[in-house]
Coordinates of C-alpha atoms and ligand atoms in Angstrom, one line a residue:
M1 CA 30.5 4.4 0.8
T2 CA 33.4 2.7 2.6
A3 CA 35.5 0.0 1.0
K4 CA 34.4 -2.3 3.8
S5 CA 30.8 -1.9 3.2
K6 CA 31.3 -2.3 -0.5
K7 CA 33.3 -5.5 -0.2
R8 CA 31.2 -8.5 -0.9
K9 CA 32.6 -11.8 -0.2
R10 CA 32.1 -14.6 -2.6
N11 CA 30.2 -16.5 0.1
E12 CA 27.9 -13.6 0.8
I13 CA 26.5 -13.4 -2.7
K14 CA 27.2 -16.6 -4.5
Q15 CA 26.7 -17.1 -8.1
E16 CA 23.8 -19.4 -7.6
D17 CA 22.1 -16.7 -5.4
V18 CA 22.1 -14.1 -8.1
Q19 CA 21.4 -16.6 -10.8
P20 CA 18.1 -18.5 -10.9
K21 CA 18.4 -22.2 -10.8
S22 CA 18.4 -23.8 -14.2
T23 CA 15.6 -26.2 -15.0
S24 CA 14.7 -27.5 -18.4
K25 CA 11.1 -26.5 -17.5
N26 CA 12.1 -22.8 -17.2
A27 CA 13.8 -22.8 -20.6
K28 CA 10.7 -24.1 -22.4
V29 CA 7.6 -22.1 -22.1
K30 CA 5.2 -23.4 -24.7
K31 CA 3.0 -21.0 -26.6
K32 CA -0.5 -21.4 -25.3
K33 CA -3.4 -21.9 -27.7
K34 CA -6.0 -20.9 -25.1
N35 CA -6.0 -18.2 -22.5
P36 CA -4.0 -19.4 -19.5
N37 CA -5.8 -19.7 -16.2
S38 CA -4.7 -17.9 -13.0
A39 CA -2.5 -20.7 -11.7
E40 CA -0.8 -21.0 -15.1
M41 CA -0.3 -17.3 -15.3
V42 CA 1.5 -17.3 -11.9
E43 CA 3.8 -20.1 -13.0
L44 CA 4.5 -18.3 -16.3
Y45 CA 5.2 -15.1 -14.6
K46 CA 7.5 -16.7 -12.1
M47 CA 9.3 -18.4 -15.0
Y48 CA 9.6 -15.1 -16.7
L49 CA 11.1 -13.6 -13.6
E50 CA 13.5 -16.5 -13.2
S51 CA 14.1 -17.6 -16.7
S52 CA 17.4 -19.4 -16.8
A53 CA 17.8 -19.6 -20.6
E54 CA 20.5 -16.9 -20.8
E55 CA 22.0 -17.8 -17.4
S56 CA 23.5 -21.0 -18.7
E57 CA 25.3 -18.9 -21.3
L58 CA 26.5 -16.7 -18.4
S59 CA 27.9 -19.7 -16.6
E60 CA 29.7 -20.8 -19.7
D61 CA 31.2 -17.4 -20.0
A62 CA 32.4 -17.9 -16.4
E63 CA 31.6 -14.3 -15.9
W64 CA 31.5 -14.7 -12.1
E65 CA 34.9 -15.7 -11.1
E66 CA 36.2 -16.5 -7.7
G67 CA 36.9 -13.3 -5.7
D68 CA 35.2 -10.4 -3.9
Y69 CA 32.5 -8.4 -5.5
E70 CA 31.9 -4.8 -4.5
V71 CA 28.5 -3.1 -4.8
D72 CA 29.0 0.0 -6.8
K73 CA 25.4 1.2 -6.2
I74 CA 21.8 0.2 -6.2
V75 CA 20.2 1.5 -9.4
D76 CA 16.6 0.2 -9.0
D77 CA 14.3 -1.9 -7.0
S78 CA 11.0 -3.7 -7.7
V79 CA 8.3 -5.7 -6.1
D80 CA 6.8 -8.3 -8.4
M81 CA 3.2 -9.4 -8.3
C82 CA 4.2 -12.4 -6.2
G83 CA 5.4 -9.9 -3.5
N84 CA 9.1 -10.5 -4.1
H85 CA 11.3 -7.5 -3.5
R86 CA 14.5 -7.2 -5.4
F87 CA 17.2 -4.6 -5.9
Q88 CA 19.1 -4.0 -9.1
V89 CA 22.8 -3.8 -8.1
A90 CA 25.6 -2.3 -10.2
W91 CA 28.8 -4.1 -9.4
K92 CA 32.3 -2.7 -9.4
N93 CA 35.0 -4.3 -11.5
W94 CA 32.5 -6.7 -13.1
S95 CA 30.6 -6.7 -16.3
R96 CA 29.1 -9.2 -18.7
K97 CA 31.4 -10.1 -21.5
S98 CA 28.4 -10.5 -23.7
D99 CA 27.0 -7.0 -23.5
G100 CA 29.0 -5.0 -21.1
T101 CA 26.2 -4.6 -18.6
N102 CA 27.2 -4.7 -14.9
T103 CA 23.9 -5.1 -13.0
T104 CA 22.1 -8.0 -11.5
W105 CA 18.9 -8.3 -9.5
V106 CA 19.3 -9.6 -6.0
K107 CA 17.0 -10.3 -3.1
P108 CA 17.1 -8.0 0.0
E109 CA 18.6 -10.8 2.2
Q110 CA 21.5 -11.1 -0.3
L111 CA 22.4 -7.5 0.2
T112 CA 24.4 -7.8 3.4
N113 CA 26.9 -5.1 4.4
A114 CA 25.4 -2.7 1.9
D115 CA 23.9 -0.2 4.4
E116 CA 25.4 2.8 2.6
A117 CA 24.3 1.7 -0.8
L118 CA 20.8 1.1 0.6
A119 CA 20.7 4.5 2.3
E120 CA 21.9 6.2 -0.9
W121 CA 19.2 4.3 -2.9
K122 CA 16.5 5.5 -0.5
I123 CA 17.6 9.1 -1.2
E124 CA 17.8 8.5 -4.9
K125 CA 14.4 6.9 -5.0
K126 CA 12.8 9.8 -3.2
R127 CA 14.6 12.1 -5.7
R128 CA 13.1 10.1 -8.6
I129 CA 9.6 10.3 -7.1
I130 CA 9.9 14.1 -6.8
E131 CA 11.1 14.3 -10.3
R132 CA 8.3 12.1 -11.5
R133 CA 5.8 14.3 -9.8
K134 CA 7.2 17.3 -11.6
R135 CA 6.9 15.5 -14.9
Y136 CA 3.3 14.6 -14.2
E137 CA 2.5 18.2 -13.3
Q138 CA 3.8 19.1 -16.8
T139 CA 1.4 16.7 -18.5
G140 CA -1.4 19.1 -17.7
Y141 CA -3.3 16.6 -15.5
P142 CA -4.3 18.2 -12.2
L143 CA -1.8 17.5 -9.5
S144 CA -4.7 16.4 -7.3
L145 CA -5.2 13.5 -9.5
F146 CA -1.7 12.4 -9.0
A147 CA -1.5 13.2 -5.3
H148 CA -4.8 11.6 -4.6
G149 CA -4.3 8.1 -5.9
C150 CA -4.9 7.7 -9.6
F151 CA -1.4 8.0 -10.8
T152 CA 0.1 6.8 -7.6
R153 CA -1.8 3.7 -8.1
F154 CA -0.8 3.4 -11.7
N155 CA 2.9 3.6 -10.9
T156 CA 2.7 1.5 -7.8
T157 CA 1.0 -1.2 -9.9
L158 CA 3.7 -0.9 -12.6
E159 CA 6.3 -1.3 -9.9
E160 CA 4.5 -4.2 -8.4
L161 CA 4.4 -5.9 -11.7
G162 CA 8.2 -5.4 -12.0
F163 CA 8.0 -2.9 -14.8
G164 CA 10.1 -0.3 -13.0
E165 CA 9.4 3.4 -12.9
D166 CA 10.6 4.6 -16.2
Q167 CA 7.2 4.9 -17.8
E168 CA 6.8 8.4 -19.2
L169 CA 3.3 9.7 -18.5
T170 CA 1.9 11.8 -21.3
P171 CA -1.6 13.2 -21.7
D172 CA -2.3 11.0 -24.7
M173 CA -1.0 7.8 -23.3
E174 CA -3.3 4.8 -23.0
F175 CA -4.4 4.2 -19.5
P176 CA -4.2 0.7 -18.2
S177 CA -7.6 -0.9 -18.4
Y178 CA -7.8 -1.5 -14.6
L179 CA -8.4 2.2 -14.2
D180 CA -11.6 1.7 -16.1
T181 CA -14.0 0.6 -13.5
T182 CA -16.8 -0.6 -15.8
Q183 CA -15.4 -4.1 -15.2
S184 CA -17.3 -5.7 -18.1
N185 CA -16.5 -7.0 -21.6
R186 CA -13.0 -5.7 -21.7
I187 CA -11.0 -6.4 -24.8
N188 CA -7.3 -7.0 -24.3
K189 CA -5.5 -7.2 -27.5
V190 CA -1.9 -8.2 -27.5
E191 CA 0.0 -7.6 -30.7
E192 CA 2.1 -10.6 -31.5
T193 CA 4.7 -8.4 -33.0
E194 CA 5.3 -6.4 -29.8
P195 CA 8.9 -6.8 -28.8
A196 CA 8.7 -7.0 -25.0
A197 CA 7.2 -8.7 -22.0
I198 CA 3.5 -9.2 -21.9
V199 CA 1.8 -9.7 -18.6
H200 CA -1.9 -10.1 -18.3
T201 CA -3.1 -10.2 -14.8
Q202 CA -6.1 -11.9 -13.6
I203 CA -3.9 -13.6 -11.1
M204 CA -3.0 -13.6 -7.4
G205 CA -6.4 -12.2 -6.8
I206 CA -5.9 -9.1 -8.8
D207 CA -9.5 -9.1 -10.0
S208 CA -9.2 -6.8 -12.9
N209 CA -7.6 -7.0 -16.3
Y210 CA -4.4 -5.3 -17.0
S211 CA -2.4 -5.9 -20.2
K212 CA 0.6 -3.9 -21.1
T213 CA 3.3 -4.3 -23.6
R214 CA 6.5 -2.4 -23.3
E215 CA 10.3 -2.7 -23.1
R216 CA 11.4 -3.5 -19.6
P217 CA 14.6 -4.1 -17.8
S218 CA 15.5 -7.6 -17.1
M219 CA 14.4 -9.1 -13.8
S220 CA 17.2 -11.5 -14.1
P221 CA 21.0 -11.2 -13.8
S222 CA 21.1 -11.5 -17.6
A223 CA 20.2 -8.2 -19.3
S224 CA 19.0 -10.1 -22.3
V225 CA 16.4 -12.3 -20.6
R226 CA 13.0 -12.1 -22.1
P227 CA 9.9 -14.2 -21.6
A228 CA 10.5 -17.3 -23.5
K229 CA 7.3 -17.0 -25.5
R230 CA 4.7 -14.2 -25.7
L231 CA 1.2 -14.9 -24.8
K232 CA -1.6 -14.2 -27.1
I233 CA -4.7 -13.0 -25.4
E234 CA -7.3 -12.0 -27.9
K235 CA -10.4 -11.2 -25.9
E236 CA -11.7 -11.7 -22.5
S237 CA -15.0 -11.0 -21.0
V238 CA -15.4 -10.7 -17.3
V239 CA -18.0 -12.9 -15.9
E240 CA -20.1 -10.9 -13.4
T241 CA -20.0 -12.4 -10.0
D242 CA -20.7 -11.0 -6.5
R243 CA -17.1 -10.2 -6.3
T244 CA -16.9 -8.2 -9.6
V245 CA -20.0 -6.3 -8.6
L246 CA -18.6 -5.5 -5.2
Q247 CA -15.2 -4.6 -6.7
A248 CA -16.8 -2.3 -9.2
A249 CA -18.8 -0.5 -6.4
W250 CA -15.6 -0.1 -4.4
D251 CA -13.6 1.1 -7.4
S252 CA -16.3 3.6 -8.2
A253 CA -16.3 4.8 -4.6
T254 CA -12.6 5.2 -4.3
D255 CA -12.3 6.8 -7.7
Q256 CA -14.9 9.3 -6.8
V257 CA -12.8 10.7 -4.0
G258 CA -9.4 10.1 -5.7
A259 CA -8.3 7.4 -3.3
A260 CA -6.1 4.4 -4.2
R261 CA -7.8 1.1 -5.1
V262 CA -8.8 -1.5 -2.6
V263 CA -8.8 -4.9 -4.2
L264 CA -10.8 -7.9 -2.9
V265 CA -8.6 -11.0 -2.9
N266 CA -9.3 -14.6 -1.9
E267 CA -6.5 -17.1 -2.4
V268 CA -7.8 -19.3 0.4
D269 CA -11.3 -20.7 -0.6
E270 CA -14.3 -20.1 -2.8
E271 CA -15.9 -17.3 -0.8
L272 CA -16.5 -14.5 -3.3
I273 CA -17.2 -11.7 -0.9
P274 CA -17.0 -11.3 2.9
Q275 CA -20.2 -12.7 4.4
S276 CA -20.5 -9.7 6.6
I277 CA -21.2 -7.6 3.5
N278 CA -24.8 -7.3 2.2
L279 CA -24.1 -6.7 -1.5
A280 CA -27.4 -5.0 -2.0
T281 CA -27.1 -2.5 0.9
F282 CA -23.5 -2.1 1.9
Q283 CA -22.1 1.4 1.1
Y284 CA -18.4 1.8 0.6
L285 CA -17.5 5.1 2.2
E286 CA -13.8 5.9 1.8
L287 CA -13.6 9.3 3.5
G288 CA -16.8 10.3 5.1
P289 CA -18.2 12.3 6.8
Y290 CA -19.9 9.7 9.0
R291 CA -23.3 8.5 7.7
Y292 CA -26.1 9.6 9.9
E293 CA -29.9 9.3 9.3
G294 CA -30.8 12.4 11.3
D295 CA -29.8 16.0 11.0
L296 CA -26.5 16.5 12.8
S297 CA -24.6 19.5 11.5
S298 CA -21.1 20.1 12.9
D299 CA -20.1 23.3 14.6
I300 CA -17.2 24.8 12.8
N301 CA -16.8 27.3 15.6
F302 CA -15.2 24.5 17.6
F303 CA -12.0 25.2 15.6
A304 CA -9.7 28.1 16.0
G305 CA -9.0 28.3 12.2
C306 CA -5.8 29.8 10.8
T307 CA -4.9 32.6 8.5
C308 CA -1.3 31.5 7.9
D309 CA 0.3 33.2 4.9
D310 CA 3.3 30.9 4.8
G311 CA 1.4 27.7 3.8
C312 CA 1.2 26.7 7.5
L313 CA 4.9 26.0 7.7
D314 CA 5.5 27.6 11.0
P315 CA 3.7 25.9 13.9
Q316 CA 4.4 28.8 16.2
K317 CA 2.1 31.0 14.0
C318 CA -0.6 28.4 13.2
P319 CA -3.4 28.6 15.8
C320 CA -4.6 25.2 14.9
Q321 CA -1.6 24.0 16.9
D322 CA -2.8 25.3 20.2
E323 CA -3.1 21.8 21.7
H324 CA 0.3 20.6 20.6
L325 CA 2.7 21.7 23.3
I326 CA 5.4 19.0 23.6
D327 CA 9.1 18.8 23.3
L328 CA 9.8 16.1 20.7
T329 CA 13.3 15.4 22.1
D330 CA 11.9 14.8 25.6
E331 CA 8.2 14.2 26.0
T332 CA 8.4 14.7 29.8
K333 CA 9.4 18.3 29.3
P334 CA 6.8 20.4 27.6
T335 CA 8.5 23.5 26.2
G336 CA 5.5 25.5 25.3
D337 CA 6.7 25.3 21.7
R338 CA 4.1 24.4 19.2
V339 CA 5.0 21.6 16.8
F340 CA 3.0 20.1 14.0
A341 CA 1.7 16.6 14.5
Y342 CA 3.0 15.7 11.0
D343 CA 6.5 16.2 9.6
K344 CA 7.0 17.9 6.3
N345 CA 6.4 14.7 4.5
G346 CA 3.1 14.2 6.1
K347 CA 4.4 11.5 8.5
Y348 CA 2.6 11.4 11.8
R349 CA 4.9 11.9 14.8
L350 CA 4.3 8.7 16.7
D351 CA 4.7 10.3 20.1
R352 CA 1.7 12.4 19.5
G353 CA -1.8 11.9 20.7
S354 CA -4.8 13.5 19.1
V355 CA -4.4 16.0 16.3
I356 CA -6.3 19.1 15.2
E357 CA -5.8 19.5 11.5
C358 CA -6.5 22.6 9.5
N359 CA -10.1 22.7 8.4
A360 CA -12.9 24.6 6.8
K361 CA -12.3 27.6 9.1
C362 CA -8.7 27.9 7.8
Q363 CA -7.5 29.7 4.7
C364 CA -5.2 26.9 3.6
D365 CA -6.2 24.2 1.1
L366 CA -5.7 20.4 1.0
T367 CA -2.0 20.8 0.2
C368 CA -1.4 22.2 3.7
P369 CA 1.0 20.0 5.7
N370 CA -1.4 20.1 8.6
R371 CA -4.1 18.3 6.5
V372 CA -3.2 14.7 6.2
A373 CA -5.9 12.3 7.5
Q374 CA -8.5 14.2 5.5
R375 CA -6.7 13.6 2.2
P376 CA -7.7 10.7 0.1
R377 CA -5.7 7.5 0.9
D378 CA -2.8 7.0 -1.5
V379 CA -1.7 3.5 -0.3
P380 CA -3.2 0.7 -2.4
L381 CA -4.6 -2.0 -0.3
E382 CA -6.0 -5.5 -0.5
V383 CA -8.9 -6.9 1.5
F384 CA -7.9 -10.6 1.6
K385 CA -9.2 -13.8 3.1
T386 CA -7.1 -15.4 5.7
P387 CA -7.2 -19.1 6.6
D388 CA -8.0 -18.4 10.3
R389 CA -9.3 -14.9 11.0
G390 CA -11.7 -14.2 8.3
W391 CA -11.0 -11.3 6.0
A392 CA -8.2 -8.9 6.6
V393 CA -6.3 -5.9 5.1
R394 CA -2.8 -5.9 3.7
T395 CA -0.7 -3.4 1.8
T396 CA 0.6 -4.0 -1.7
T397 CA 3.4 -1.5 -1.4
F398 CA 6.1 -0.6 1.2
I399 CA 4.7 1.6 3.9
E400 CA 7.0 3.9 6.0
E401 CA 6.6 4.3 9.7
G402 CA 4.4 7.3 10.4
K403 CA 2.5 7.0 7.1
V404 CA -1.2 7.9 7.6
L405 CA -3.3 5.3 5.9
G406 CA -6.8 6.7 6.1
V407 CA -9.7 7.0 8.4
F408 CA -12.5 4.8 9.8
T409 CA -15.9 5.4 8.4
G410 CA -19.4 4.1 8.9
D411 CA -22.7 4.9 10.5
L412 CA -22.7 7.3 13.4
V413 CA -24.7 5.6 16.2
P414 CA -25.2 6.2 19.9
S415 CA -22.4 4.6 21.9
S416 CA -22.8 1.7 24.3
A417 CA -22.4 4.3 27.1
G418 CA -24.9 6.5 25.4
K419 CA -28.4 5.8 24.2
R420 CA -27.7 2.7 22.2
D421 CA -30.4 0.1 22.1
K422 CA -29.3 -2.3 24.8
Q423 CA -31.2 -5.2 23.3
K424 CA -29.5 -4.7 20.0
M425 CA -26.1 -4.6 21.6
K426 CA -26.7 -8.1 22.9
E427 CA -27.2 -9.6 19.5
K428 CA -24.3 -11.8 18.3
G429 CA -21.6 -9.8 16.5
A430 CA -23.4 -6.5 17.2
D431 CA -20.1 -4.8 18.1
E432 CA -17.9 -6.6 15.5
F433 CA -17.5 -3.5 13.3
L434 CA -18.1 -0.9 16.0
F435 CA -15.6 1.8 17.0
E436 CA -16.4 3.9 20.1
L437 CA -15.6 7.6 19.9
D438 CA -14.4 7.8 23.5
W439 CA -11.0 9.2 22.9
L440 CA -11.5 12.4 25.0
N441 CA -14.4 11.5 27.1
Q442 CA -15.3 8.2 28.7
A443 CA -18.9 9.3 29.1
H444 CA -19.1 9.7 25.4
G445 CA -22.2 9.6 23.3
W446 CA -21.1 8.3 19.9
A447 CA -19.7 5.2 18.2
V448 CA -19.2 4.4 14.5
D449 CA -20.6 1.2 13.1
A450 CA -19.1 -0.1 9.9
K451 CA -21.4 -3.1 9.5
N452 CA -23.4 -1.7 6.7
C453 CA -21.3 1.2 5.6
G454 CA -17.6 1.6 5.8
N455 CA -14.3 1.2 4.1
W456 CA -11.2 -1.1 4.0
S457 CA -10.5 -0.3 7.7
R458 CA -13.6 -2.4 8.8
F459 CA -11.5 -5.4 7.9
I460 CA -8.5 -4.6 10.1
N461 CA -7.9 -7.5 12.5
H462 CA -6.5 -7.4 16.0
S463 CA -2.9 -8.1 17.1
C464 CA -1.2 -7.5 20.4
L465 CA 1.9 -6.7 18.3
P466 CA 0.3 -4.4 15.8
N467 CA 1.9 -2.4 13.0
V468 CA -0.8 0.2 12.8
K469 CA -2.4 2.4 15.5
V470 CA -5.4 4.6 15.7
Y471 CA -5.4 8.3 16.7
A472 CA -8.1 10.8 17.2
V473 CA -8.1 13.5 14.6
F474 CA -10.3 16.6 14.3
Y475 CA -11.2 18.4 11.1
D476 CA -14.9 18.0 10.6
S477 CA -17.9 16.3 12.3
V478 CA -17.3 18.0 15.6
I479 CA -19.8 19.6 17.9
D480 CA -17.6 19.8 20.9
A481 CA -14.9 17.9 22.7
G482 CA -17.4 16.6 25.3
E483 CA -20.2 14.1 25.0
D484 CA -21.1 15.2 21.6
C485 CA -17.6 14.8 20.3
R486 CA -17.6 13.1 16.9
H487 CA -13.9 13.1 16.0
R488 CA -12.4 11.1 13.3
L489 CA -10.2 8.0 13.7
G490 CA -7.0 8.0 11.7
F491 CA -4.9 4.9 11.0
V492 CA -1.1 5.3 11.1
A493 CA 1.8 2.9 10.5
T494 CA 3.7 2.4 13.7
R495 CA 6.7 0.8 11.9
D496 CA 7.9 0.2 8.3
I497 CA 5.6 -2.4 6.7
E498 CA 6.7 -4.6 3.8
P499 CA 4.4 -5.3 0.9
R500 CA 1.9 -8.1 1.4
T501 CA 2.0 -7.7 5.1
E502 CA -1.3 -7.7 7.0
L503 CA -2.2 -4.4 8.7
M504 CA -3.3 -4.9 12.3
I505 CA -4.2 -2.8 15.2
N506 CA -4.5 -3.5 18.9
Y507 CA -8.3 -3.4 19.5
T508 CA -7.7 -2.7 23.2
P509 CA -4.4 -0.8 23.4
H510 CA -4.8 0.3 27.0
S511 CA -5.5 -3.2 28.5
K512 CA -2.8 -5.4 29.8
P513 CA -2.0 -8.7 28.1
A514 CA -3.2 -11.9 29.8
A515 CA -0.7 -13.5 32.2
S516 CA -0.1 -16.6 30.1
G517 CA -1.2 -18.4 27.1
K518 CA -3.1 -16.1 24.8
C519 CA -2.4 -12.4 24.9
C520 CA -6.0 -11.6 23.9
K521 CA -9.3 -13.2 23.2
Y522 CA -8.2 -13.9 19.6
G523 CA -6.7 -17.4 19.3
N524 CA -4.9 -16.4 16.1
C525 CA -3.3 -13.2 17.3
I526 CA 0.1 -13.1 15.6
R527 CA 1.9 -12.6 18.9
F528 CA 2.0 -16.3 19.5
K529 CA 2.5 -17.5 15.9
Ligands
SAM1 C1 -13.5 -5.5 12.5 S1 -13.7 -7.2 12.2 C2 -12.3 -7.6 11.3 C3 -12.6 -8.3 10.0 C4 -13.0 -9.7 10.1 N1 -11.9 -10.6 10.2 C5 -13.9 -10.1 8.9 O1 -13.7 -11.2 8.4 O2 -14.8 -9.3 8.6 C6 -13.4 -7.9 13.8 C7 -13.6 -9.4 13.9 O3 -12.6 -10.0 13.2 C8 -12.2 -11.2 13.9 N2 -10.8 -11.0 14.4 C9 -10.1 -9.9 14.5 N3 -8.8 -10.1 14.9 C10 -8.7 -11.4 15.0 C11 -7.6 -12.3 15.3 N4 -6.4 -11.8 15.6 N5 -7.8 -13.6 15.3 C12 -9.0 -14.1 15.0 N6 -10.1 -13.4 14.7 C13 -9.9 -12.0 14.6 C14 -13.1 -11.3 15.1 O4 -14.2 -12.1 14.8 C15 -13.6 -9.9 15.3 O5 -14.8 -9.8 15.9

């Protein structure tokens, strides 16, 4: 880290930036006699995050004096349940007189000229994640449970709630109640004697109960900040609504395959569930294979299959890579070298087209680096109501460019170019959830309809400036690469995506934008917002 990058000018991070504004309201959070409602909970939580009680003491101490402040390092980061991202920064040559601590929580925009500190933090964060994984392996829980969602979700949620990542996971620990998908008559007891923050969430659309008591680091510049008053929540029973029923079904379906949770959220109006969903008949299908009424077995002989004894680490030896002959440094010059479609962290190389993943004909297992789209999704998502384009999908965690998010699922039906019932196709909205499988062959025979069966991806809206794209991926459901090709559709992030950002794809990636006005048929396409 250079001195220059570390130097922080007084006008870059001002005292009022790192310190919450003082209001008498913040300082006085009255103990509630009844359970707070959602809106009250949001307010209380915000107050907790921005409590100013101790900050006035800080000002009196005049602990931030005129002068430059240098970032020593970033020691933590966190996204609270309101979606606010903050970094915990350790400062050089500054500490609190009161307790000797030298960190404050700052917003990303306040961290200017801190590229090196940020880069170092990124590496450190990755190191912690790897360490955490090792710890979890030692708990005796199968790694698959961690890798495939359950623990990831647990930690992500802790992070989102601002609890940090220092929770030790032990086999006998109490699981948060939201991992229990029964969704009914939950009892959340909060001991009044517990010393730390208590957050109960039935807020911001998180439609399950989660109560947790534990010591936690301050979210405020003052290390001693604590919620002004603890909340006493004795008992809560969840009223069964269409939403809780649908949520329970989705939870059960995602849990069954070890995928991260998809939460239904509506902060816009009273609609409980998307009107396109028939509660009685809709089937949530996270991974597939595609649903099909008839008998359509796939032909495994379509695949080469591999016998790699090095865990498929060398693309030159893995015959599944036959199709992948490009030079990643210059796409126009195929070298004949084989390269994996994914890097060693499972990130899709965005200059790639379709992908053949290792499969049932191969000797490797799900940990193979060439099996990515077929793994259960580990990114927690929300299906949320928008004011102007129906329901949509957003992430609750940071997503890195190249991250594979999951696959499209639904009913396998004849394509519009195939034998699809022409009359049915004319019905209004008949193609609303339809994805044509025409990647390799325009005279294709199949499409996937997610109207009555599907997953989170059926809610992805269109944008001419998308942050996600679709690629064809082969690992099952294939007869051949011609008319009977029934490949899978993988979703991949085409850039880094911040938490609470809507995920969007371009429905017609190969067509040119309209000359003027709207770029597509969707009036609310974000390109012109
Ligand atoms: C696959 S669905 C997406 C989920 C849908 N919004 C819902 O509420 O179920 C496709 C439909 O969403 C709507 N849609 C998608 N992108 C849109 C956009 N950018 N603006 C407005 N409506 C959009 C259109 O009605 C489209 O037919």
